[in-house]
CSV table of C-alpha atoms in Angstrom, one decimal:
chain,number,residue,atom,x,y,z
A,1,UNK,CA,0.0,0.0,0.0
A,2,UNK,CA,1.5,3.4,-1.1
A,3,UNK,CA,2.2,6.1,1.6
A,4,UNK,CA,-0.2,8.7,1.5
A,5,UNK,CA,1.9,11.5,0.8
A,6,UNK,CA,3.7,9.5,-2.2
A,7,UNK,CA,-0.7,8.8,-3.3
A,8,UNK,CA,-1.4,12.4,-3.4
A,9,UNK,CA,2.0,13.3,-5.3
A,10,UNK,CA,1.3,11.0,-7.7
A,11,UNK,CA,-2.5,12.2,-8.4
A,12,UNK,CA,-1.3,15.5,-8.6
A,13,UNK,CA,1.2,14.9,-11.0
A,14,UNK,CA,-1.3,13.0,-13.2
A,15,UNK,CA,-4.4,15.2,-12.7
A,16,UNK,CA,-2.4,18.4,-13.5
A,17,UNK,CA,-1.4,16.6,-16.9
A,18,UNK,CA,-5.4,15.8,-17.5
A,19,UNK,CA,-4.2,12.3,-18.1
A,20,UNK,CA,-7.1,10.0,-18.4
A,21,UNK,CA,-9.0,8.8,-15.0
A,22,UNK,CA,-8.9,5.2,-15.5
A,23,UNK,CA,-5.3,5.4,-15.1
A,24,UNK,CA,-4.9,7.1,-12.0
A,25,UNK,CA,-3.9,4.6,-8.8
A,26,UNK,CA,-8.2,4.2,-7.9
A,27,UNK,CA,-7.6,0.8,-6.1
A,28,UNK,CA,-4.4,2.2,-3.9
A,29,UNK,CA,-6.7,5.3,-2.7
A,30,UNK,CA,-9.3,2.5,-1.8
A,31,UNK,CA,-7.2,0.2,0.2
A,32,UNK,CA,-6.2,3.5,2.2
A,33,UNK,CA,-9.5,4.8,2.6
A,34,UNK,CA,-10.1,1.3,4.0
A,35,UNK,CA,-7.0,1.5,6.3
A,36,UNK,CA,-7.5,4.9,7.8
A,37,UNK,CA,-11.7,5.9,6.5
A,38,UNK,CA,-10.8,9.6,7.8
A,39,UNK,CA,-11.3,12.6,5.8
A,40,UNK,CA,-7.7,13.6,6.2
A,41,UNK,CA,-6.4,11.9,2.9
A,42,UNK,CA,-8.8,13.0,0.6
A,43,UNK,CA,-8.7,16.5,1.6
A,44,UNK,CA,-5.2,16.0,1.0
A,45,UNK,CA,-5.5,15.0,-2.4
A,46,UNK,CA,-8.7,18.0,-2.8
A,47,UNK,CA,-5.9,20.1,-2.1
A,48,UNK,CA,-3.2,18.8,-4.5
A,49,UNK,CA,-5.2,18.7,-7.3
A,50,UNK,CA,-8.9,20.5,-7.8
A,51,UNK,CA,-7.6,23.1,-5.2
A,52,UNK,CA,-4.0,23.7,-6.2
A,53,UNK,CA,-3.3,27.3,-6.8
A,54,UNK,CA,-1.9,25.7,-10.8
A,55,UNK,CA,-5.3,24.4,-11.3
A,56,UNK,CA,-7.2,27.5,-9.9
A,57,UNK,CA,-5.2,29.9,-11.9
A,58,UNK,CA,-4.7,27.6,-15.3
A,59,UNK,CA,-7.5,25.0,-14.7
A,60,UNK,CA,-8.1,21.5,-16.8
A,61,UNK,CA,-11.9,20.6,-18.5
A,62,UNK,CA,-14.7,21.7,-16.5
A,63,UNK,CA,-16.2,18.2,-17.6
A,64,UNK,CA,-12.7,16.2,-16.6
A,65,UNK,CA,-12.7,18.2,-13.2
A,66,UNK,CA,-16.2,17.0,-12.1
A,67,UNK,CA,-15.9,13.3,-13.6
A,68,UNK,CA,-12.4,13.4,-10.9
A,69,UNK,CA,-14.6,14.7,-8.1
A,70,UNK,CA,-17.4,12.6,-8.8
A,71,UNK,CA,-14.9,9.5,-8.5
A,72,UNK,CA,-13.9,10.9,-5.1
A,73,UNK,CA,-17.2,11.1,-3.8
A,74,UNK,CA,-17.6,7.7,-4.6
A,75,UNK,CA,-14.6,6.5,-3.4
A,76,UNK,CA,-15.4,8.7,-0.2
A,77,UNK,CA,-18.9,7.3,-0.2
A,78,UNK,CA,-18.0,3.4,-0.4
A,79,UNK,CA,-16.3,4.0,2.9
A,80,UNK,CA,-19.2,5.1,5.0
A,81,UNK,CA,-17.2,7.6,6.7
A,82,UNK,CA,-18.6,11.1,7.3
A,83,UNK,CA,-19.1,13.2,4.4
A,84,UNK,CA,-16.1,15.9,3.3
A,85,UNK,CA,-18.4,19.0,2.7
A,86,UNK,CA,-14.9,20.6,0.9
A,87,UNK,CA,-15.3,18.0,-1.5
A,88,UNK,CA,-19.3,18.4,-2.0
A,89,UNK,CA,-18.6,22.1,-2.1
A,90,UNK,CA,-15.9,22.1,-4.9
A,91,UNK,CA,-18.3,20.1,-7.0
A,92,UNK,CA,-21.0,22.1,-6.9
A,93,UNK,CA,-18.9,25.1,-8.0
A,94,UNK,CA,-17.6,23.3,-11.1
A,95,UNK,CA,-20.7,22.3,-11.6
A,96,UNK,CA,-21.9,26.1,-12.1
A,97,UNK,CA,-19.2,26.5,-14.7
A,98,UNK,CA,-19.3,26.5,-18.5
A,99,UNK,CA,-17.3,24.3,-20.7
A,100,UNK,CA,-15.0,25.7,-22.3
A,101,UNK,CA,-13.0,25.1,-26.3
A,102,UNK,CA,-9.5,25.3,-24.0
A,103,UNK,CA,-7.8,24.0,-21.0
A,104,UNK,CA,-4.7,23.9,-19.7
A,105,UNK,CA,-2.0,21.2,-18.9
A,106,UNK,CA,1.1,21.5,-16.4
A,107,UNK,CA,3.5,19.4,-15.9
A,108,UNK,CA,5.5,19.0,-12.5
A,109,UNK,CA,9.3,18.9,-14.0
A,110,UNK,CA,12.2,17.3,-11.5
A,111,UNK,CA,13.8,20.0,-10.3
A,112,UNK,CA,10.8,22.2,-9.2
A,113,UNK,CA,9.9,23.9,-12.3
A,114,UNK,CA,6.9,23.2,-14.4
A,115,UNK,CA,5.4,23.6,-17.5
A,116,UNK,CA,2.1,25.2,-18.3
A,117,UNK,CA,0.2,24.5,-21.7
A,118,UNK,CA,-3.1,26.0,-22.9
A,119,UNK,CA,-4.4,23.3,-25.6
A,120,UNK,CA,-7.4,22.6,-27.2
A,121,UNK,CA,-10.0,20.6,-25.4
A,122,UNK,CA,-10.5,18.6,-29.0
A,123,UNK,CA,-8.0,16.3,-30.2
A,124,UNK,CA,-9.1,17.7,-33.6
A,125,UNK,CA,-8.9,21.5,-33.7
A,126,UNK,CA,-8.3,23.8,-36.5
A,127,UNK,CA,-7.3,21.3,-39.2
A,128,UNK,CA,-4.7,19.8,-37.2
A,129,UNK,CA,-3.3,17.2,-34.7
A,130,UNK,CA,-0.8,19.7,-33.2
A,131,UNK,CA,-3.1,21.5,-30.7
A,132,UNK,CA,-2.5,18.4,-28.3
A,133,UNK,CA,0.6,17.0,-26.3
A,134,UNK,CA,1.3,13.6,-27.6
A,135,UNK,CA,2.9,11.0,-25.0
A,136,UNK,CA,5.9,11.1,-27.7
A,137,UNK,CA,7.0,14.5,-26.5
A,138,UNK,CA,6.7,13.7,-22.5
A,139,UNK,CA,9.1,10.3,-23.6
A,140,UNK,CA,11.7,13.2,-25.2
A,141,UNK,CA,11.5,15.5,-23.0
A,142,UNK,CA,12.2,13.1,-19.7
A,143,UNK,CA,15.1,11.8,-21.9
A,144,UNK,CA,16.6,15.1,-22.5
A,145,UNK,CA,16.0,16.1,-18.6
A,146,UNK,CA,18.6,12.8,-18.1
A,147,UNK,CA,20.8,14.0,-20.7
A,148,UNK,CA,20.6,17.3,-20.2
A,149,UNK,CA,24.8,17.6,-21.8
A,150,UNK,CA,23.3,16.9,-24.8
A,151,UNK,CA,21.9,20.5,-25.2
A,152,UNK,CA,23.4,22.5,-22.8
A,153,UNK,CA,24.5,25.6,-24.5
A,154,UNK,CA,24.2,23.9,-27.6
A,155,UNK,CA,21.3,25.6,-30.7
A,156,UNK,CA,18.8,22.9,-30.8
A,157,UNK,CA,16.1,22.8,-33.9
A,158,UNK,CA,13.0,21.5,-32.7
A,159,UNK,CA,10.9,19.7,-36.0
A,160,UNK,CA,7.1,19.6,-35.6
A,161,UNK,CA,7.3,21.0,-32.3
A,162,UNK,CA,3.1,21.6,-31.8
A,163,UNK,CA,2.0,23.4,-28.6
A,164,UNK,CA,5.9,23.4,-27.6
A,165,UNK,CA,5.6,20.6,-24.6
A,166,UNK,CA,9.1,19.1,-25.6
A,167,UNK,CA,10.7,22.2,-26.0
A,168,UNK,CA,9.7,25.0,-23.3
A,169,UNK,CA,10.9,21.6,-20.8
A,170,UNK,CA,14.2,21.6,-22.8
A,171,UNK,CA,14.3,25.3,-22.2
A,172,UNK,CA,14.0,25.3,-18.4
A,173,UNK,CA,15.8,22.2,-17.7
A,174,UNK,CA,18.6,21.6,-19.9
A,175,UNK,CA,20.1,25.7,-20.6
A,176,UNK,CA,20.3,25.2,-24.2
A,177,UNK,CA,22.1,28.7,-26.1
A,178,UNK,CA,19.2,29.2,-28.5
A,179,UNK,CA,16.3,27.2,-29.2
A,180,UNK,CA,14.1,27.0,-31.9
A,181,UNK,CA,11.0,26.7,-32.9
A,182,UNK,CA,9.2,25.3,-35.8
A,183,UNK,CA,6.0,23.9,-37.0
A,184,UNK,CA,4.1,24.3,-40.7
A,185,UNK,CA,0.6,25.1,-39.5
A,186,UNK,CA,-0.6,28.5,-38.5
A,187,UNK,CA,-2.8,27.8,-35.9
A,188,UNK,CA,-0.5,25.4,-34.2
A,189,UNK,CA,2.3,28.6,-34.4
A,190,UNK,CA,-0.1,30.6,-32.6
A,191,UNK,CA,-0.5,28.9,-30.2
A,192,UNK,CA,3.3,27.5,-29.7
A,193,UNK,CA,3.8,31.2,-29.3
A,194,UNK,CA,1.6,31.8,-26.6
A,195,UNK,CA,2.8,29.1,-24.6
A,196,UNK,CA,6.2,30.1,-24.8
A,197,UNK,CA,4.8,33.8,-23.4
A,198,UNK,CA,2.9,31.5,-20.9
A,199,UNK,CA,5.8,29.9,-19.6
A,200,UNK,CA,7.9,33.4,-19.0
A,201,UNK,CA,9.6,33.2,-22.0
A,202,UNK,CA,10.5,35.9,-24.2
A,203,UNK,CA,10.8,35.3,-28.3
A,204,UNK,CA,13.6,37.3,-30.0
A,205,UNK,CA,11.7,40.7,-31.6
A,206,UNK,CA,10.9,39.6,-35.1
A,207,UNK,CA,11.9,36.2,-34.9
A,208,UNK,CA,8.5,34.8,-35.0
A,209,UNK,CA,7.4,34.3,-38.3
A,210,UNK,CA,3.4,35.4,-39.6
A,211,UNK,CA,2.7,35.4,-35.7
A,212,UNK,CA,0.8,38.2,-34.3
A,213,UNK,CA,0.3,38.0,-30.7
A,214,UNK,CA,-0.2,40.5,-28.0
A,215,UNK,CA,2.7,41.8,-25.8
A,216,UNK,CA,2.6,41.5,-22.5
A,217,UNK,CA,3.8,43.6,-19.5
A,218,UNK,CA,6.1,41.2,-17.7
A,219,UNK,CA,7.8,40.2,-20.9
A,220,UNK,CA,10.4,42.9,-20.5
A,221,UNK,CA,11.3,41.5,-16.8
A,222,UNK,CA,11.3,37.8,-18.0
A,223,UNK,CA,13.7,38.9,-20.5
A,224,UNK,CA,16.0,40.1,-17.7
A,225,UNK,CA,16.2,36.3,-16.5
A,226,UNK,CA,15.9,34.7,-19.7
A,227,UNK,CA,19.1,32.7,-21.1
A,228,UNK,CA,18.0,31.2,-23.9
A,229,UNK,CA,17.6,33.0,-27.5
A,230,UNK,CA,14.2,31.8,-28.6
A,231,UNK,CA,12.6,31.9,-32.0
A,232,UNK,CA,9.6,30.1,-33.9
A,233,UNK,CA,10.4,29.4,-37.8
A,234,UNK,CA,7.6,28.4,-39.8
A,235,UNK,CA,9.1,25.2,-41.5
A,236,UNK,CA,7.2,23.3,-44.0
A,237,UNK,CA,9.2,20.3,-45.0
A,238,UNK,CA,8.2,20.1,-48.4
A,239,UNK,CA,8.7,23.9,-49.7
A,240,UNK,CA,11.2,25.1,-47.4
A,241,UNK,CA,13.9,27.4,-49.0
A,242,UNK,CA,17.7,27.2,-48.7
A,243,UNK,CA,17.5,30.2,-46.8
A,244,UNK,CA,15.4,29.3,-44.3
A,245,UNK,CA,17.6,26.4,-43.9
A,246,UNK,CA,21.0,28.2,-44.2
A,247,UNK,CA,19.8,30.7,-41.1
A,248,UNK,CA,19.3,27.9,-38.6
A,249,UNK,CA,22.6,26.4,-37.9
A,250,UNK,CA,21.8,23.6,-35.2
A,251,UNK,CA,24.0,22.0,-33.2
A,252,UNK,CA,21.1,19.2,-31.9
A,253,UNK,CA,17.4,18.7,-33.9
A,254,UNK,CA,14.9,16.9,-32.5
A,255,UNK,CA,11.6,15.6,-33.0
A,256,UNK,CA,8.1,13.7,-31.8
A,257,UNK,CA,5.7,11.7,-32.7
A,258,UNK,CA,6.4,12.9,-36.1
A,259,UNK,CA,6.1,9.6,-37.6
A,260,UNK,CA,2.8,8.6,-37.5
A,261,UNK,CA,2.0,8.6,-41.7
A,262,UNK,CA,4.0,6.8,-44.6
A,263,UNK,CA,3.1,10.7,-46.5
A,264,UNK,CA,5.5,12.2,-44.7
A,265,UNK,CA,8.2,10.4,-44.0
A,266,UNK,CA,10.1,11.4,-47.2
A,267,UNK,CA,9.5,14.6,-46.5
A,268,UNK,CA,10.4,14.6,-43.1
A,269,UNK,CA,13.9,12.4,-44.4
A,270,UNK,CA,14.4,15.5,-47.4
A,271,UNK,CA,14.5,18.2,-44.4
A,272,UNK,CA,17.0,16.4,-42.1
A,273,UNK,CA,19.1,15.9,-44.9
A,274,UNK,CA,18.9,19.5,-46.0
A,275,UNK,CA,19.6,20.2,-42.7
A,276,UNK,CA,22.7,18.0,-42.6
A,277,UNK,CA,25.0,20.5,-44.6
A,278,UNK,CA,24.5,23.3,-42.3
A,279,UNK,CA,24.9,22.6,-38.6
A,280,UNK,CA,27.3,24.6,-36.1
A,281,UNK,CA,30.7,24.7,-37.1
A,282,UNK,CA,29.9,23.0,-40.2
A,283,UNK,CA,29.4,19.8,-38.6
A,284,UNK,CA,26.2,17.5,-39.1
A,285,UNK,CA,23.9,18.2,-36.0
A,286,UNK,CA,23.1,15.6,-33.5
A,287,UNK,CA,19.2,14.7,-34.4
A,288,UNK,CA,16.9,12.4,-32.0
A,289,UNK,CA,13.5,11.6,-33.2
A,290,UNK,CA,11.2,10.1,-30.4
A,291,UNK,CA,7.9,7.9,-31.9
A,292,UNK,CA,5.1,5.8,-30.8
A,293,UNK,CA,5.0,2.7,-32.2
A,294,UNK,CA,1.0,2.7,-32.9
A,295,UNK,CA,1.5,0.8,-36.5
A,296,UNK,CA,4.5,-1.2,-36.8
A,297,UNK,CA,4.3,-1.2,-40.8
A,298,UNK,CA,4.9,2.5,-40.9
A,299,UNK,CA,7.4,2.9,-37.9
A,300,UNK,CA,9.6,0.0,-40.4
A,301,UNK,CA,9.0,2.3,-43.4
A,302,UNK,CA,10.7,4.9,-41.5
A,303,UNK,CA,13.4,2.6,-40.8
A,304,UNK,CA,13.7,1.3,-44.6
A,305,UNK,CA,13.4,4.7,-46.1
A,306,UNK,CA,16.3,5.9,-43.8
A,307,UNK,CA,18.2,3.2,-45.2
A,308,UNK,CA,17.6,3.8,-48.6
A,309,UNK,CA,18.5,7.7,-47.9
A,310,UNK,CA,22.1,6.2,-46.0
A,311,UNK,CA,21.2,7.4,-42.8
A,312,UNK,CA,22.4,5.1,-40.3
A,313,UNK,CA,20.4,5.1,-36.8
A,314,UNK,CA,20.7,3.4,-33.3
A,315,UNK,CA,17.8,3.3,-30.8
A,316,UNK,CA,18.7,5.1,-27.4
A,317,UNK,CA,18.4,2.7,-24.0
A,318,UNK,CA,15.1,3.1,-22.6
A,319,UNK,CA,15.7,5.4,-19.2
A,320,UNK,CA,15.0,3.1,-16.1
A,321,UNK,CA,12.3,5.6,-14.2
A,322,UNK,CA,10.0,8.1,-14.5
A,323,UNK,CA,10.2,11.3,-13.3
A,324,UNK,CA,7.6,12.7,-15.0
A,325,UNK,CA,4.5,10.6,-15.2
A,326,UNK,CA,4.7,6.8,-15.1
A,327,UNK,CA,1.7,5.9,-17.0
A,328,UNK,CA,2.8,6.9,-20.4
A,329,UNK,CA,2.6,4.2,-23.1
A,330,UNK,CA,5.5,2.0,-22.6
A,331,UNK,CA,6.1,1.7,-27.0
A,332,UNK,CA,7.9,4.8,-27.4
A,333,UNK,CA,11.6,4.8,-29.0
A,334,UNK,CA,13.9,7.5,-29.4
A,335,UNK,CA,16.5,6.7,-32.6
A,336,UNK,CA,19.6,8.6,-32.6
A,337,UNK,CA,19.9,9.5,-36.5
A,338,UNK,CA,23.2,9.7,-38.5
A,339,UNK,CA,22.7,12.4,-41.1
A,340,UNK,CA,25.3,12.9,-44.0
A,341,UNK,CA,25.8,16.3,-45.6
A,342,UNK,CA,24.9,16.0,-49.2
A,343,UNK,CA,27.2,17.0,-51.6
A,344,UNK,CA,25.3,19.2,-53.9
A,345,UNK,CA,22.5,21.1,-51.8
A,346,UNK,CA,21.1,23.4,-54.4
A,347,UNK,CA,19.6,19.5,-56.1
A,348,UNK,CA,18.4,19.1,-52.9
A,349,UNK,CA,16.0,22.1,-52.4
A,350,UNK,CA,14.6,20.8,-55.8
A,351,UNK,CA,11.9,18.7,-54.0
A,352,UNK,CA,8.0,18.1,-55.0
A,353,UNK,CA,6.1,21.1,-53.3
A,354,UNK,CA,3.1,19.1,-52.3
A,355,UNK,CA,4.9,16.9,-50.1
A,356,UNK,CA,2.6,17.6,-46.7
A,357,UNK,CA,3.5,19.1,-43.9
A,358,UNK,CA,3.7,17.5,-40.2
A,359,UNK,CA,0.6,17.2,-38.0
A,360,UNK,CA,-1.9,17.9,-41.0
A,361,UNK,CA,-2.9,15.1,-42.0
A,362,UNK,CA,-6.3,14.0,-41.1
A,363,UNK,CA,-7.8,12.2,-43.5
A,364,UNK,CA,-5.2,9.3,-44.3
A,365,UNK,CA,-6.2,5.8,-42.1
A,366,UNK,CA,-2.9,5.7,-40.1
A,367,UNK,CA,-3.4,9.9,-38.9
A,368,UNK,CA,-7.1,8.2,-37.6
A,369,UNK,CA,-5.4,5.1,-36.3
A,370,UNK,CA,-2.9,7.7,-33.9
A,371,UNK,CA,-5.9,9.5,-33.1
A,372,UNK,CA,-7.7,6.3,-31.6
A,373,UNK,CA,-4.7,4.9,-29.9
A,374,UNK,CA,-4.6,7.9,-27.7
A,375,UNK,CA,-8.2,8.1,-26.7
């Protein structure tokens, strides 16, 4: 049976996440509700979760905090001890509120920091996948806490990065120099760019392309304690220019969960290696791509197409713990890519302009198939 304070930590982490009930630890809180039928525990975990000052101020689904209180009523109930009129209370002032298109997600990093993301409420939103925070990015960005060396005053490119999950944690854990940026949709950049601002991050004036957003007033004192360089580049991996390219100079690139549809892996292969020939110092950047093995056929297409492109890979050890949430799907792998420079770049940039761009893709079976793996 789990110590109550280690219970409550552990509902807290996963209830500021809005990870789904059914995996929260139900049949621990019961077995300690059996032990000890007092309302002590319960208000303990009222008060880590629903009545945290991070959900009060940035709070999840009205609809996903009443199903959690109505689950601890019942839980509380089953017990036959006397009722918790907190708990009663809180759930009739959710109950009072409207739902709402947006939520917010935080996520409790190691060393006392956390990250705050607004997101849509629909997995769907605005065309795109990208409004969402796939369990891909929480693998690679709990990998790159471990490994924080890997980044540390290093320019990292960030691929697909969506509502910027994987790289505002990179930011405030592993001290990269400069950190960029990059998605293809607009909505999704609109958003990435408020979260950064969310999170106390400045970007770097005019580095955020066709992205209007509001200043703020603490932004110039963030700035004061900001270390990073940050910019947002709109990157669409199947029109994107030399230029764009030649401005970037990364020393690390990563991705997530960008691997999801046979459409656009070749695209995704044609940017890394257009990327190749202009890393820091000349050298090939360092690229890690972190996926979620949903359909095996098209996670081995990856593989084969790599091969065919000669880019050699090696999958990175699986990290022995969590220290972010330990109910994330266990069939995530992070491959460590070997990208060659190509000899003539300007052929390179000569690539078929419809190639799609990441998290767009909606209509094609396997972009459904990810979308019902994760409900």
């Amino acid at each position: 049976m789990a110590e109550p304070e280690q219970l409550g930590s552990r509902f807290q982490r996963r209830f500021l996440a809005g990870r789904p009930l059914r995996s929260f630890p139900w049949a621990e809180l019961e077995q300690n509700l059996r032990a000890a039928p007092g309302p002590s525990l319960l208000a303990d975990i009222l008060h880590q979760t629903v009545l945290h000052s991070l959900c009060v101020k940035y709070p999840p689904p009205t609809k996903y905090r009443r199903c959690f209180l109505t689950e601890l009523i019942k839980k509380h109930e089953a017990t036959g001890a006397e009722p918790l009129d907190e708990l009663y209370d809180t759930l009739a002032g959710v109950l009072n509120e409207e739902e709402s298109t947006r939520c917010y997600k935080t996520y409790l990093l190691p060393m006392g920091e956390c990250v705050t993301l607004s997101e849509s409420v629909a997995m769907i939103s605005g065309g795109t996948t990208g409004l969402v925070t796939w369990d891909a990015a929480l693998h690679l960005a709990e990998w790159a806490v471990e490994n924080s060396a890997v980044f540390r005053n290093r320019t990292v490119l960030e691929l697909g990065s969506g509502i910027g999950f994987t790289g505002i944690a990179i930011c405030k854990a592993c001290h990269p120099k400069r950190f960029i940026f990059s998605d293809c949709h607009p909505r999704v950049l609109q958003e990435l760019a408020q979260n950064i601002r969310l999170n106390g991050f400045v970007l770097e004036p005019g580095a955020a392309h066709h992205i209007q957003t509001e200043p703020h007033d603490w932004e110039a004192e963030a700035a004061k304690h900001q270390n990073v360089a940050l910019t947002v580049a709109e990157l669409d991996w199947g029109s994107v220019t030399e230029t764009q390219v030649s401005d970037l100079h990364p020393d690390v690139i990563i991705a997530a969960d960008v691997v999801y549809d046979p459409e656009i892996i070749l695209a995704l292969i044609g940017m890394l290696q257009k990327l190749s020939a202009f890393g820091a110092d000349g050298k090939p950047p360092d690229v890690y791509i972190a996926s979620t093995i949903r359909n095996p056929d098209t996670y081995h297409l990856f593989q084969a197409e790599l091969y065919k492109a000669g880019i050699r890979w090696q999958v990175i050890p699986a990290h022995g713990h969590r220290i972010l949430l330990d109910d994330m799907q266990p069939n995530v792998t992070i491959l460590q890519l070997f990208v060659q420079p190509q000899i003539r770049q300007s052929e390179a940039f000569q690539t078929n302009r419809s190639n799609p761009c990441n998290k767009t893709i909606l209509n094609s079976p396997n972009a459904q198939e990810r979308l019902r793996a994760s409900q």
